[in-house]
mmCIF file of C-alpha atoms in Angstrom:
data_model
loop_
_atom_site.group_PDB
_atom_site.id
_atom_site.type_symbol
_atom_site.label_atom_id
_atom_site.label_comp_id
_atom_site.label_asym_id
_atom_site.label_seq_id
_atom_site.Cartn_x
_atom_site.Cartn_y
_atom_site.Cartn_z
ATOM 1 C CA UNK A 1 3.413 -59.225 -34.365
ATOM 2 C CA UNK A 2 0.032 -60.387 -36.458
ATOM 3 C CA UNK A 3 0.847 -60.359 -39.979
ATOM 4 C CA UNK A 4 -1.163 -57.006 -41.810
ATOM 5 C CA UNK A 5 -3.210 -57.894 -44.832
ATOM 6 C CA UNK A 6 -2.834 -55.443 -47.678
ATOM 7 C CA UNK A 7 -6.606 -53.629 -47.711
ATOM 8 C CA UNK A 8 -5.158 -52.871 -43.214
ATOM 9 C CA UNK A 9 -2.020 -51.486 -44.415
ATOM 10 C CA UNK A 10 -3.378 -49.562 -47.247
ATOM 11 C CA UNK A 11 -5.287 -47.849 -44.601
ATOM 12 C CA UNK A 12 -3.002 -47.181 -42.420
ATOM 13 C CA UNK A 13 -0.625 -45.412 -45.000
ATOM 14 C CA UNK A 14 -4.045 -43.648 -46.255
ATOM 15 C CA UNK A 15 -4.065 -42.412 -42.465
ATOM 16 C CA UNK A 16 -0.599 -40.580 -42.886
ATOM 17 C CA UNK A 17 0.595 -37.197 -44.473
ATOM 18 C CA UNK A 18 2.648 -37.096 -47.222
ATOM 19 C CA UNK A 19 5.565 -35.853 -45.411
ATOM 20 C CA UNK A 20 4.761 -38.979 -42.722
ATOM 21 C CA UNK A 21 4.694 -41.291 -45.621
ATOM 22 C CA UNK A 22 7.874 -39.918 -47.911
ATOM 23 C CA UNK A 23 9.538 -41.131 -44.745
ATOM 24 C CA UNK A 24 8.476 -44.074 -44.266
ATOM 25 C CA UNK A 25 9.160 -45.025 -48.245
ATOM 26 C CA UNK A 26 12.977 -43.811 -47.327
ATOM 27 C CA UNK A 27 12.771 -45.996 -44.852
ATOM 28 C CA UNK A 28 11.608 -48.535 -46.608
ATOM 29 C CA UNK A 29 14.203 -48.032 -49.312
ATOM 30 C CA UNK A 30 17.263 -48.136 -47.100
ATOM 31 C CA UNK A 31 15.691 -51.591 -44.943
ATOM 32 C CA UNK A 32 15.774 -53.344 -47.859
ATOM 33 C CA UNK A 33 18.273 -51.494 -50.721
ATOM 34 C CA UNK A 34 15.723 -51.217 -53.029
ATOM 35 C CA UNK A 35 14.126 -47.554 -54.499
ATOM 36 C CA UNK A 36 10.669 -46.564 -54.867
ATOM 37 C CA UNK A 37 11.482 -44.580 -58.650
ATOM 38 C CA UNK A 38 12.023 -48.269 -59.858
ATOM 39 C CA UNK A 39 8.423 -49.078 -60.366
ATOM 40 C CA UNK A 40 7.655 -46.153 -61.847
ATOM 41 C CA UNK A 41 8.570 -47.348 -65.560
ATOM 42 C CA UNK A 42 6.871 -50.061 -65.643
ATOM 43 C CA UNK A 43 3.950 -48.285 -64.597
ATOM 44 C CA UNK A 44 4.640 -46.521 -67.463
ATOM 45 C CA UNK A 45 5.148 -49.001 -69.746
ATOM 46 C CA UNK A 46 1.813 -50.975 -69.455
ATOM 47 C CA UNK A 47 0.517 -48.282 -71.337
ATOM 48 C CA UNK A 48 -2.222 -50.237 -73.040
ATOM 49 C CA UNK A 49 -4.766 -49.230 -70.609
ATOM 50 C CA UNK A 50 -4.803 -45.332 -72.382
ATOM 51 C CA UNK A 51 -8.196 -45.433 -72.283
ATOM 52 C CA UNK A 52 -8.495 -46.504 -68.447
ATOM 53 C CA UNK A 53 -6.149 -43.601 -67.981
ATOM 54 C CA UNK A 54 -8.500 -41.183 -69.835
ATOM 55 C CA UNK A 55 -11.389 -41.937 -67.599
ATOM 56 C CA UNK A 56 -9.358 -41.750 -64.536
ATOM 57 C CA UNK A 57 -8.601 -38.234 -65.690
ATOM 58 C CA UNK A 58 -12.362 -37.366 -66.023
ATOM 59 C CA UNK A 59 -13.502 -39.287 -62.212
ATOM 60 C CA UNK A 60 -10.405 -37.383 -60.622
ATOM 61 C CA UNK A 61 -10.388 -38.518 -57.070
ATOM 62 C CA UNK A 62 -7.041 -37.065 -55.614
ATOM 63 C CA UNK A 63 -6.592 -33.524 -54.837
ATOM 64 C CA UNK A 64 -3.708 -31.000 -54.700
ATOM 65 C CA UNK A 65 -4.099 -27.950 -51.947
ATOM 66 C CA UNK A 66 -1.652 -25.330 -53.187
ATOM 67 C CA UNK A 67 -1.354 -21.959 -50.939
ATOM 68 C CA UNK A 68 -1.324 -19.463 -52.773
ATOM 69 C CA UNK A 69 -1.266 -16.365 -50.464
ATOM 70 C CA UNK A 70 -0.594 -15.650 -47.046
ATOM 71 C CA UNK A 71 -3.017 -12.700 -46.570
ATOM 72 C CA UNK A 72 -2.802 -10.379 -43.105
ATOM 73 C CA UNK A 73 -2.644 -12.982 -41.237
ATOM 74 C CA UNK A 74 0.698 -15.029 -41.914
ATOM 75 C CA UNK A 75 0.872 -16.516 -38.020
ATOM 76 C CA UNK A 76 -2.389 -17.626 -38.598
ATOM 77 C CA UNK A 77 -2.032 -19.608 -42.125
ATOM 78 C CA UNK A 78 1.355 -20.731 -40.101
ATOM 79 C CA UNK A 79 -0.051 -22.407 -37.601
ATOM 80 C CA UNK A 80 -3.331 -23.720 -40.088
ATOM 81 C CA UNK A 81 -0.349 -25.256 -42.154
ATOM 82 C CA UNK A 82 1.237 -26.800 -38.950
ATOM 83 C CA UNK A 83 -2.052 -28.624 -38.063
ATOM 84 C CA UNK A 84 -2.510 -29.994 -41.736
ATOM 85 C CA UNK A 85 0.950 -31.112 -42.534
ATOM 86 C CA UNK A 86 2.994 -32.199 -39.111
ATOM 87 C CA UNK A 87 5.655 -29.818 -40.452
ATOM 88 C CA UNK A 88 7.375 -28.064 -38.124
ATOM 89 C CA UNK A 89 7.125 -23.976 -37.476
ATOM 90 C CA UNK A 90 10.257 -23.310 -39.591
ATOM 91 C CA UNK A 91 9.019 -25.578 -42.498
ATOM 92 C CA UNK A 92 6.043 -24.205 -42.572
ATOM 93 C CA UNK A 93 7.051 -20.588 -42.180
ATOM 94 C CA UNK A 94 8.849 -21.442 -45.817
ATOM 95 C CA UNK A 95 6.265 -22.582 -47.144
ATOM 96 C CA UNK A 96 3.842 -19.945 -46.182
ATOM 97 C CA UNK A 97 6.743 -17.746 -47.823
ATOM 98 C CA UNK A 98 7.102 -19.414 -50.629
ATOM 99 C CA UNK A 99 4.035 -19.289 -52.184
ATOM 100 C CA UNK A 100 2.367 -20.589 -53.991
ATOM 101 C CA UNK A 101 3.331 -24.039 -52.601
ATOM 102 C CA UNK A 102 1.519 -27.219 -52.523
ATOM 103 C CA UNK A 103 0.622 -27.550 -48.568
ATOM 104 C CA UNK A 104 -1.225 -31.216 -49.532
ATOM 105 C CA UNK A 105 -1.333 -33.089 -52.404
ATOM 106 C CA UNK A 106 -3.156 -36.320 -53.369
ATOM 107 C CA UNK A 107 -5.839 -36.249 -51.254
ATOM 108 C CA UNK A 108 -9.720 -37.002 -51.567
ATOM 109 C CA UNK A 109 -12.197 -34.257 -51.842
ATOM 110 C CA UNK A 110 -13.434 -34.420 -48.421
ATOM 111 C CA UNK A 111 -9.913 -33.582 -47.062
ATOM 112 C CA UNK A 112 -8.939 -30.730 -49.734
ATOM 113 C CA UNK A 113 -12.556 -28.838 -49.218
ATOM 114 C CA UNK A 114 -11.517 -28.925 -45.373
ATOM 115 C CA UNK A 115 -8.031 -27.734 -45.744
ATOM 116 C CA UNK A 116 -9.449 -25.243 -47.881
ATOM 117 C CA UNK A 117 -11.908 -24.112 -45.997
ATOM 118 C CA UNK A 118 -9.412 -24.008 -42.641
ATOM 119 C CA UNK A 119 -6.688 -21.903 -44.979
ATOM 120 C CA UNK A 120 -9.029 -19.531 -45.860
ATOM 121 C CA UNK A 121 -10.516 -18.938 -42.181
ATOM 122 C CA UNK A 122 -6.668 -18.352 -41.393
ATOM 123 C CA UNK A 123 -6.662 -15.316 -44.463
ATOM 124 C CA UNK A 124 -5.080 -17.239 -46.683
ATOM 125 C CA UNK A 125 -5.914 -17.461 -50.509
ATOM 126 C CA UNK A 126 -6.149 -21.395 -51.722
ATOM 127 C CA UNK A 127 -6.226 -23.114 -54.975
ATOM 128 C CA UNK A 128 -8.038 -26.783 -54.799
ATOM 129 C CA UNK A 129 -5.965 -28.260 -58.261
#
């Protein structure tokens, strides 16, 4: 197997949903005993770069989706929810009755105007956060 260089497996995991890539970082954790939440403080603690973070803020490139009504149409927004997550019909029926629920989160504009726009041709009501 050719050896991936970081920029062709950043795209590849940028190719996957979140629920896709959540498993692969379990898997990930239990190949090689290690967990994921570890980095996380030391992200935390560079905290020098406040001002980096402040402009990241303003230039906000990830998006959350979050459902936040079914409408009439609940087999519809079902089966709209299906095609944008991979979930399968029970998971999405909960989330569908669980609103308001995130149905994606961190992704790019592009992707949360068209899961918006696909929601809403379903009846559902959708927040872009």
């Amino acid at each position: 197997m050719a050896k991936l260089t970081q920029d062709e497996l950043l795209a590849q995991f940028e190719e996957m949903t979140l629920i896709e890539l959540s498993e692969f970082v379990k898997a990930f954790e239990d190949k090689f005993d290690v967990t994921a939440a570890a980095a996380a403080p030391v992200v935390v603690a560079g905290g020098a770069a406040g001002g980096a973070a402040a402009e990241a803020a303003e230039e906000k490139d990830e998006f959350d989706v979050v459902l936040t009504g079914a409408g009439e149409k609940k087999i519809q927004v079902i089966k709209v929810v299906r095609e944008l997550t991979s979930l399968g019909l029970k998971e999405a029926k909960d989330l569908v009755d669980g609103t308001p629920k995130p149905v994606l989160e961190k992704v790019n504009k592009e992707a949360a105007d068209k899961a918006k726009e696909a929601l809403e041709g379903a009846g559902a009501s959708v927040e872009v956060k």
